[in-house]
Amino acid sequence: MSEIQSGSEVTDRAAQPVSNSPEADSSKRQTNEFHEVFRHLLRNRIAVAGLIIIGVFLVLSIFAPYFATHSPTATSLGNRLQGPSSEHWFGTDELGRDLFSRMLYGGRISMNIGVISTLIGLLIGVPIGAVSGYYGGKLDMIIQRFIDMLIAFPGILLAIVVVTVLGVGVQNVMIAVGIASVPLYARLVRGSVLAAKEQSYVTAAAAAGLRDWRIIFRHILPNCLAPIIVQSTFQIATAILWAAGLGFLGLGAQAPTPEWGAILSNGRAYIRSAHHLTTIPGIAILLMVLGFNLIGDGLRDALDPKTR
């Protein structure tokens, strides 16, 4: 009987699913790490304030057609330059257009520019920095000299040059701001890859005969995500600020498209008689940039094991 029972126990154990495989352990560790980072982020009051600010802007931007009280492009010269009232919550502009509705739709444009231009910088800058740091040698020297040339231009100036070449418009602003952010990501990723490629797991992967691209994108870059995520959060704020600057200079969205920089630029001629045309978009730009910066500060602390 004992032999039968022990055989039954062995059969039962063999029938149980294997849950302690390396893949399962790795997935569990990643999940626990994510929960720890998220928990630490929520304990940071500054980061929570940033999340609330960006959350409000995000909701207002996505559902702008439902919150808008008027058409953002409808003109009414009889109501021009009115102050805030029950009918026009933020007043009207020089053409009698409702400023509240224009700010809602303008927030959607600014958010899109910030996110898409940052993605462009990521898609171009991260591979360049990874290849430069991993291979080194002459290739690294050539790439870094090109990056030095781009860094020699201030970011907003480089974006102005690109827009001048491509032409004005929201899409070209996204491309210009994205290209201007490429040097930041290339330098950041290069430094992270230089530190990561000396680790034992990279040596083991190379000894196992894995291809270089697999080592870079499957083993090195996943361990460099923390600084990339933090930089991306700050870069979205910078991109929104640059886009507003280009719109203020008349190189961004063209009339009658509502964009915060363009609204601010149009309102400067009436700053004494209708200061709400500059005050309101200026405060909106300030709050959105502040919100992303606060989230970036919180993520930097949450992703750093030394501060947890």
mmCIF file of C-alpha atoms in Angstrom:
data_model
loop_
_atom_site.group_PDB
_atom_site.id
_atom_site.type_symbol
_atom_site.label_atom_id
_atom_site.label_comp_id
_atom_site.label_asym_id
_atom_site.label_seq_id
_atom_site.Cartn_x
_atom_site.Cartn_y
_atom_site.Cartn_z
ATOM 1 C CA MET A 1 0.000 0.000 0.000
ATOM 2 C CA SER A 2 2.793 2.442 0.835
ATOM 3 C CA GLU A 3 4.396 1.849 -2.562
ATOM 4 C CA ILE A 4 1.052 2.513 -4.254
ATOM 5 C CA GLN A 5 0.549 5.720 -2.241
ATOM 6 C CA SER A 6 4.042 7.015 -2.983
ATOM 7 C CA GLY A 7 3.534 6.272 -6.677
ATOM 8 C CA SER A 8 0.256 8.149 -6.581
ATOM 9 C CA GLU A 9 1.953 11.130 -4.933
ATOM 10 C CA VAL A 10 4.648 11.154 -7.616
ATOM 11 C CA THR A 11 1.961 11.032 -10.321
ATOM 12 C CA ASP A 12 0.045 13.922 -8.705
ATOM 13 C CA ARG A 13 3.169 16.044 -8.452
ATOM 14 C CA ALA A 14 4.028 15.328 -12.080
ATOM 15 C CA ALA A 15 0.530 16.309 -13.143
ATOM 16 C CA GLN A 16 0.780 19.700 -11.412
ATOM 17 C CA PRO A 17 1.741 22.582 -13.740
ATOM 18 C CA VAL A 18 5.270 23.876 -13.452
ATOM 19 C CA SER A 19 5.050 27.458 -12.131
ATOM 20 C CA ASN A 20 8.675 28.023 -11.133
ATOM 21 C CA SER A 21 10.129 28.265 -14.638
ATOM 22 C CA PRO A 22 12.648 31.070 -15.286
ATOM 23 C CA GLU A 23 10.153 32.845 -17.554
ATOM 24 C CA ALA A 24 7.470 32.781 -14.867
ATOM 25 C CA ASP A 25 9.894 34.011 -12.213
ATOM 26 C CA SER A 26 11.085 36.820 -14.473
ATOM 27 C CA SER A 27 7.507 37.869 -15.266
ATOM 28 C CA LYS A 28 6.628 37.811 -11.587
ATOM 29 C CA ARG A 29 9.636 39.951 -10.692
ATOM 30 C CA GLN A 30 8.753 42.484 -13.380
ATOM 31 C CA THR A 31 5.160 42.657 -12.140
ATOM 32 C CA ASN A 32 6.298 43.146 -8.544
ATOM 33 C CA GLU A 33 8.752 45.842 -9.650
ATOM 34 C CA PHE A 34 6.018 47.669 -11.558
ATOM 35 C CA HIS A 35 3.698 47.561 -8.549
ATOM 36 C CA GLU A 36 6.476 48.864 -6.301
ATOM 37 C CA VAL A 37 7.238 51.766 -8.658
ATOM 38 C CA PHE A 38 3.552 52.628 -8.992
ATOM 39 C CA ARG A 39 3.032 52.461 -5.218
ATOM 40 C CA HIS A 40 6.029 54.724 -4.605
ATOM 41 C CA LEU A 41 4.779 57.164 -7.265
ATOM 42 C CA LEU A 42 1.369 57.431 -5.612
ATOM 43 C CA ARG A 43 3.021 58.154 -2.259
ATOM 44 C CA ASN A 44 4.745 61.176 -3.806
ATOM 45 C CA ARG A 45 2.400 64.143 -3.370
ATOM 46 C CA ILE A 46 4.195 66.215 -5.991
ATOM 47 C CA ALA A 47 3.845 63.436 -8.564
ATOM 48 C CA VAL A 48 0.170 62.979 -7.681
ATOM 49 C CA ALA A 49 -0.390 66.703 -8.208
ATOM 50 C CA GLY A 50 1.216 66.387 -11.644
ATOM 51 C CA LEU A 51 -0.947 63.382 -12.478
ATOM 52 C CA ILE A 52 -4.081 65.304 -11.505
ATOM 53 C CA ILE A 53 -3.095 68.324 -13.622
ATOM 54 C CA ILE A 54 -2.304 66.232 -16.697
ATOM 55 C CA GLY A 55 -5.367 64.047 -16.109
ATOM 56 C CA VAL A 56 -7.631 67.109 -16.176
ATOM 57 C CA PHE A 57 -6.002 68.433 -19.362
ATOM 58 C CA LEU A 58 -6.200 64.987 -20.959
ATOM 59 C CA VAL A 59 -9.911 64.591 -20.231
ATOM 60 C CA LEU A 60 -10.701 68.109 -21.437
ATOM 61 C CA SER A 61 -8.685 67.567 -24.618
ATOM 62 C CA ILE A 62 -10.157 64.176 -25.494
ATOM 63 C CA PHE A 63 -13.748 65.266 -24.852
ATOM 64 C CA ALA A 64 -13.338 68.822 -26.152
ATOM 65 C CA PRO A 65 -16.419 68.582 -28.435
ATOM 66 C CA TYR A 66 -18.575 67.750 -25.406
ATOM 67 C CA PHE A 67 -17.187 70.459 -23.101
ATOM 68 C CA ALA A 68 -16.994 73.237 -25.693
ATOM 69 C CA THR A 69 -19.810 75.780 -25.399
ATOM 70 C CA HIS A 70 -19.295 77.248 -28.889
ATOM 71 C CA SER A 71 -17.572 76.431 -32.135
ATOM 72 C CA PRO A 72 -13.844 77.196 -31.845
ATOM 73 C CA THR A 73 -13.763 78.847 -35.285
ATOM 74 C CA ALA A 74 -17.142 80.631 -35.422
ATOM 75 C CA THR A 75 -16.671 84.401 -35.541
ATOM 76 C CA SER A 76 -18.953 87.121 -34.195
ATOM 77 C CA LEU A 77 -17.529 90.616 -34.681
ATOM 78 C CA GLY A 78 -20.257 92.096 -32.516
ATOM 79 C CA ASN A 79 -18.906 90.162 -29.505
ATOM 80 C CA ARG A 80 -15.196 90.786 -30.066
ATOM 81 C CA LEU A 81 -12.816 91.321 -27.134
ATOM 82 C CA GLN A 82 -15.414 90.618 -24.456
ATOM 83 C CA GLY A 83 -14.253 89.659 -21.003
ATOM 84 C CA PRO A 84 -15.207 86.426 -19.204
ATOM 85 C CA SER A 85 -18.960 86.088 -18.703
ATOM 86 C CA SER A 86 -21.651 83.464 -18.193
ATOM 87 C CA GLU A 87 -22.000 83.066 -21.959
ATOM 88 C CA HIS A 88 -18.294 83.118 -22.769
ATOM 89 C CA TRP A 89 -16.464 81.685 -19.766
ATOM 90 C CA PHE A 90 -13.006 82.845 -20.889
ATOM 91 C CA GLY A 91 -14.231 85.792 -22.967
ATOM 92 C CA THR A 92 -13.838 86.246 -26.721
ATOM 93 C CA ASP A 93 -10.909 87.084 -28.985
ATOM 94 C CA GLU A 94 -10.378 89.803 -31.594
ATOM 95 C CA LEU A 95 -12.790 88.065 -34.002
ATOM 96 C CA GLY A 96 -15.461 87.308 -31.421
ATOM 97 C CA ARG A 97 -14.541 83.611 -31.172
ATOM 98 C CA ASP A 98 -15.181 81.857 -27.859
ATOM 99 C CA LEU A 99 -11.840 81.590 -26.060
ATOM 100 C CA PHE A 100 -12.903 78.707 -23.800
ATOM 101 C CA SER A 101 -13.753 76.491 -26.774
ATOM 102 C CA ARG A 102 -10.539 77.471 -28.559
ATOM 103 C CA MET A 103 -8.501 76.621 -25.466
ATOM 104 C CA LEU A 104 -10.091 73.165 -25.270
ATOM 105 C CA TYR A 105 -9.266 72.322 -28.869
ATOM 106 C CA GLY A 106 -5.871 73.973 -28.546
ATOM 107 C CA GLY A 107 -5.058 71.691 -25.621
ATOM 108 C CA ARG A 108 -5.704 68.698 -27.852
ATOM 109 C CA ILE A 109 -3.240 70.054 -30.430
ATOM 110 C CA SER A 110 -0.568 70.834 -27.825
ATOM 111 C CA MET A 111 -0.906 67.379 -26.253
ATOM 112 C CA ASN A 112 -0.634 65.694 -29.650
ATOM 113 C CA ILE A 113 2.444 67.717 -30.554
ATOM 114 C CA GLY A 114 4.118 66.890 -27.242
ATOM 115 C CA VAL A 115 3.488 63.148 -27.407
ATOM 116 C CA ILE A 116 4.068 62.573 -31.138
ATOM 117 C CA SER A 117 7.232 64.680 -31.331
ATOM 118 C CA THR A 118 8.632 62.823 -28.318
ATOM 119 C CA LEU A 119 7.869 59.507 -30.016
ATOM 120 C CA ILE A 120 9.712 60.725 -33.123
ATOM 121 C CA GLY A 121 12.733 61.599 -31.001
ATOM 122 C CA LEU A 122 12.566 58.182 -29.330
ATOM 123 C CA LEU A 123 12.283 56.207 -32.550
ATOM 124 C CA ILE A 124 15.287 57.993 -34.081
ATOM 125 C CA GLY A 125 17.474 58.812 -31.093
ATOM 126 C CA VAL A 126 17.294 55.521 -29.165
ATOM 127 C CA PRO A 127 18.572 53.253 -32.011
ATOM 128 C CA ILE A 128 21.300 55.764 -32.871
ATOM 129 C CA GLY A 129 22.484 55.951 -29.275
ATOM 130 C CA ALA A 130 22.267 52.166 -28.813
ATOM 131 C CA VAL A 131 24.318 51.398 -31.936
ATOM 132 C CA SER A 132 26.860 54.091 -31.087
ATOM 133 C CA GLY A 133 27.372 52.867 -27.530
ATOM 134 C CA TYR A 134 27.403 49.155 -28.332
ATOM 135 C CA TYR A 135 29.835 49.117 -31.259
ATOM 136 C CA GLY A 136 32.069 52.044 -30.272
ATOM 137 C CA GLY A 137 35.193 52.713 -32.321
ATOM 138 C CA LYS A 138 35.062 54.797 -35.486
ATOM 139 C CA LEU A 139 31.316 54.368 -35.857
ATOM 140 C CA ASP A 140 30.787 55.832 -32.402
ATOM 141 C CA MET A 141 33.131 58.723 -33.184
ATOM 142 C CA ILE A 142 31.325 59.589 -36.444
ATOM 143 C CA ILE A 143 27.877 59.412 -34.849
ATOM 144 C CA GLN A 144 28.899 61.487 -31.851
ATOM 145 C CA ARG A 145 30.465 64.209 -33.984
ATOM 146 C CA PHE A 146 27.162 64.471 -35.868
ATOM 147 C CA ILE A 147 25.300 64.629 -32.550
ATOM 148 C CA ASP A 148 27.702 67.343 -31.384
ATOM 149 C CA MET A 149 26.780 69.392 -34.447
ATOM 150 C CA LEU A 150 23.089 69.108 -33.565
ATOM 151 C CA ILE A 151 23.671 69.897 -29.901
ATOM 152 C CA ALA A 152 25.574 73.050 -30.915
ATOM 153 C CA PHE A 153 22.174 74.503 -31.875
ATOM 154 C CA PRO A 154 19.732 75.303 -29.045
ATOM 155 C CA GLY A 155 16.745 72.987 -29.324
ATOM 156 C CA ILE A 156 14.202 75.663 -30.201
ATOM 157 C CA LEU A 157 16.584 77.164 -32.777
ATOM 158 C CA LEU A 158 17.091 73.772 -34.410
ATOM 159 C CA ALA A 159 13.299 73.318 -34.521
ATOM 160 C CA ILE A 160 12.942 76.743 -36.183
ATOM 161 C CA VAL A 161 15.503 75.754 -38.828
ATOM 162 C CA VAL A 162 13.684 72.488 -39.572
ATOM 163 C CA VAL A 163 10.291 74.218 -39.783
ATOM 164 C CA THR A 164 11.766 76.836 -42.100
ATOM 165 C CA VAL A 165 12.950 74.050 -44.397
ATOM 166 C CA LEU A 166 9.777 71.934 -44.236
ATOM 167 C CA GLY A 167 7.240 74.748 -44.064
ATOM 168 C CA VAL A 168 4.762 75.877 -41.416
ATOM 169 C CA GLY A 169 2.005 73.648 -40.040
ATOM 170 C CA VAL A 170 1.232 71.374 -37.118
ATOM 171 C CA GLN A 171 2.673 68.227 -38.729
ATOM 172 C CA ASN A 172 5.933 69.950 -39.585
ATOM 173 C CA VAL A 173 6.150 71.289 -36.034
ATOM 174 C CA MET A 174 5.888 67.716 -34.731
ATOM 175 C CA ILE A 175 8.698 66.619 -37.055
ATOM 176 C CA ALA A 176 10.845 69.640 -36.201
ATOM 177 C CA VAL A 177 10.487 69.262 -32.440
ATOM 178 C CA GLY A 178 11.058 65.511 -32.739
ATOM 179 C CA ILE A 179 14.287 66.009 -34.694
ATOM 180 C CA ALA A 180 15.415 68.622 -32.163
ATOM 181 C CA SER A 181 15.030 66.037 -29.366
ATOM 182 C CA VAL A 182 17.057 63.317 -31.136
ATOM 183 C CA PRO A 183 20.460 64.430 -29.715
ATOM 184 C CA LEU A 184 19.135 64.228 -26.152
ATOM 185 C CA TYR A 185 18.025 60.613 -26.554
ATOM 186 C CA ALA A 186 21.122 59.611 -28.514
ATOM 187 C CA ARG A 187 23.447 60.870 -25.781
ATOM 188 C CA LEU A 188 21.330 59.461 -22.955
ATOM 189 C CA VAL A 189 20.999 55.976 -24.488
ATOM 190 C CA ARG A 190 24.664 55.855 -25.503
ATOM 191 C CA GLY A 191 25.750 56.440 -21.911
ATOM 192 C CA SER A 192 23.340 53.813 -20.587
ATOM 193 C CA VAL A 193 24.452 51.246 -23.182
ATOM 194 C CA LEU A 194 28.135 51.876 -22.434
ATOM 195 C CA ALA A 195 27.470 51.009 -18.792
ATOM 196 C CA ALA A 196 25.168 48.053 -19.525
ATOM 197 C CA LYS A 197 27.313 46.283 -22.126
ATOM 198 C CA GLU A 198 29.996 45.612 -19.512
ATOM 199 C CA GLN A 199 27.596 43.522 -17.431
ATOM 200 C CA SER A 200 27.958 39.756 -17.233
ATOM 201 C CA TYR A 201 24.582 38.992 -18.822
ATOM 202 C CA VAL A 202 25.651 40.810 -22.003
ATOM 203 C CA THR A 203 28.907 38.835 -22.086
ATOM 204 C CA ALA A 204 26.974 35.605 -21.592
ATOM 205 C CA ALA A 205 24.530 36.489 -24.383
ATOM 206 C CA ALA A 206 27.403 37.220 -26.765
ATOM 207 C CA ALA A 207 29.130 33.960 -25.796
ATOM 208 C CA ALA A 208 25.885 32.092 -26.515
ATOM 209 C CA GLY A 209 26.097 33.315 -30.107
ATOM 210 C CA LEU A 210 23.167 35.735 -30.074
ATOM 211 C CA ARG A 211 23.116 38.354 -32.792
ATOM 212 C CA ASP A 212 24.054 41.913 -31.954
ATOM 213 C CA TRP A 213 20.608 43.364 -32.638
ATOM 214 C CA ARG A 214 19.050 40.793 -30.326
ATOM 215 C CA ILE A 215 21.515 41.594 -27.560
ATOM 216 C CA ILE A 216 20.867 45.318 -27.948
ATOM 217 C CA PHE A 217 17.079 45.278 -28.147
ATOM 218 C CA ARG A 218 16.277 42.235 -26.001
ATOM 219 C CA HIS A 219 18.891 42.434 -23.257
ATOM 220 C CA ILE A 220 20.492 45.891 -23.045
ATOM 221 C CA LEU A 221 17.731 48.401 -23.832
ATOM 222 C CA PRO A 222 15.129 46.853 -21.466
ATOM 223 C CA ASN A 223 17.599 47.541 -18.654
ATOM 224 C CA CYS A 224 17.941 51.171 -19.775
ATOM 225 C CA LEU A 225 14.233 51.981 -19.717
ATOM 226 C CA ALA A 226 14.232 53.950 -16.456
ATOM 227 C CA PRO A 227 16.244 56.974 -17.673
ATOM 228 C CA ILE A 228 14.467 56.865 -21.054
ATOM 229 C CA ILE A 229 11.021 57.002 -19.407
ATOM 230 C CA VAL A 230 12.014 59.873 -17.140
ATOM 231 C CA GLN A 231 13.589 61.826 -20.014
ATOM 232 C CA SER A 232 10.485 61.255 -22.165
ATOM 233 C CA THR A 233 8.252 62.779 -19.501
ATOM 234 C CA PHE A 234 10.408 65.900 -19.316
ATOM 235 C CA GLN A 235 10.697 65.979 -23.110
ATOM 236 C CA ILE A 236 6.921 66.081 -23.574
ATOM 237 C CA ALA A 237 6.850 69.220 -21.436
ATOM 238 C CA THR A 238 9.732 70.714 -23.432
ATOM 239 C CA ALA A 239 8.048 69.829 -26.734
ATOM 240 C CA ILE A 240 4.827 71.551 -25.674
ATOM 241 C CA LEU A 241 6.830 74.645 -24.735
ATOM 242 C CA TRP A 242 8.757 74.631 -28.026
ATOM 243 C CA ALA A 243 5.551 74.108 -30.013
ATOM 244 C CA ALA A 244 3.949 77.066 -28.242
ATOM 245 C CA GLY A 245 7.030 79.134 -29.048
ATOM 246 C CA LEU A 246 6.838 78.190 -32.733
ATOM 247 C CA GLY A 247 3.129 78.987 -32.753
ATOM 248 C CA PHE A 248 3.848 82.354 -31.127
ATOM 249 C CA LEU A 249 6.321 83.115 -33.928
ATOM 250 C CA GLY A 250 3.756 82.175 -36.563
ATOM 251 C CA LEU A 251 5.574 78.966 -37.583
ATOM 252 C CA GLY A 252 3.097 76.522 -36.062
ATOM 253 C CA ALA A 253 -0.625 76.052 -36.566
ATOM 254 C CA GLN A 254 -2.126 78.545 -38.984
ATOM 255 C CA ALA A 255 -5.430 80.413 -38.630
ATOM 256 C CA PRO A 256 -8.130 79.542 -37.862
ATOM 257 C CA THR A 257 -6.683 76.436 -36.109
ATOM 258 C CA PRO A 258 -6.786 77.014 -32.336
ATOM 259 C CA GLU A 259 -3.304 76.485 -30.871
ATOM 260 C CA TRP A 260 -2.140 77.923 -27.569
ATOM 261 C CA GLY A 261 1.002 79.604 -28.913
ATOM 262 C CA ALA A 262 -0.917 81.177 -31.805
ATOM 263 C CA ILE A 263 -3.700 82.353 -29.464
ATOM 264 C CA LEU A 264 -1.072 83.930 -27.227
ATOM 265 C CA SER A 265 0.570 85.607 -30.212
ATOM 266 C CA ASN A 266 -2.723 87.043 -31.491
ATOM 267 C CA GLY A 267 -3.616 88.362 -28.042
ATOM 268 C CA ARG A 268 -0.413 90.341 -27.473
ATOM 269 C CA ALA A 269 -1.766 93.216 -29.587
ATOM 270 C CA TYR A 270 -4.647 93.588 -27.106
ATOM 271 C CA ILE A 271 -2.738 92.979 -23.882
ATOM 272 C CA ARG A 272 -3.880 96.286 -22.369
ATOM 273 C CA SER A 273 -7.538 96.214 -23.423
ATOM 274 C CA ALA A 274 -8.150 92.413 -23.256
ATOM 275 C CA HIS A 275 -5.430 90.839 -21.157
ATOM 276 C CA HIS A 276 -7.381 87.570 -20.891
ATOM 277 C CA LEU A 277 -6.255 86.728 -24.444
ATOM 278 C CA THR A 278 -2.679 86.344 -23.191
ATOM 279 C CA THR A 279 -3.212 85.503 -19.528
ATOM 280 C CA ILE A 280 -5.381 82.417 -20.027
ATOM 281 C CA PRO A 281 -3.278 80.615 -22.686
ATOM 282 C CA GLY A 282 -0.122 81.557 -20.771
ATOM 283 C CA ILE A 283 -1.470 79.962 -17.582
ATOM 284 C CA ALA A 284 -2.594 76.876 -19.527
ATOM 285 C CA ILE A 285 0.879 76.384 -21.032
ATOM 286 C CA LEU A 286 2.444 76.900 -17.610
ATOM 287 C CA LEU A 287 0.193 74.335 -15.927
ATOM 288 C CA MET A 288 0.612 71.655 -18.595
ATOM 289 C CA VAL A 289 4.409 71.991 -18.631
ATOM 290 C CA LEU A 290 4.445 72.023 -14.823
ATOM 291 C CA GLY A 291 2.297 68.888 -14.674
ATOM 292 C CA PHE A 292 4.642 66.848 -16.882
ATOM 293 C CA ASN A 293 7.683 68.113 -14.982
ATOM 294 C CA LEU A 294 6.145 67.080 -11.667
ATOM 295 C CA ILE A 295 5.403 63.610 -13.040
ATOM 296 C CA GLY A 296 8.966 63.382 -14.322
ATOM 297 C CA ASP A 297 10.353 64.258 -10.889
ATOM 298 C CA GLY A 298 8.139 61.632 -9.291
ATOM 299 C CA LEU A 299 9.120 58.953 -11.818
ATOM 300 C CA ARG A 300 12.804 59.738 -11.338
ATOM 301 C CA ASP A 301 12.472 59.067 -7.602
ATOM 302 C CA ALA A 302 10.212 56.034 -8.051
ATOM 303 C CA LEU A 303 12.485 54.340 -10.600
ATOM 304 C CA ASP A 304 15.632 54.885 -8.533
ATOM 305 C CA PRO A 305 16.042 51.971 -6.065
ATOM 306 C CA LYS A 306 18.218 54.162 -3.820
ATOM 307 C CA THR A 307 15.294 56.481 -3.043
ATOM 308 C CA ARG A 308 12.783 53.708 -2.346
#
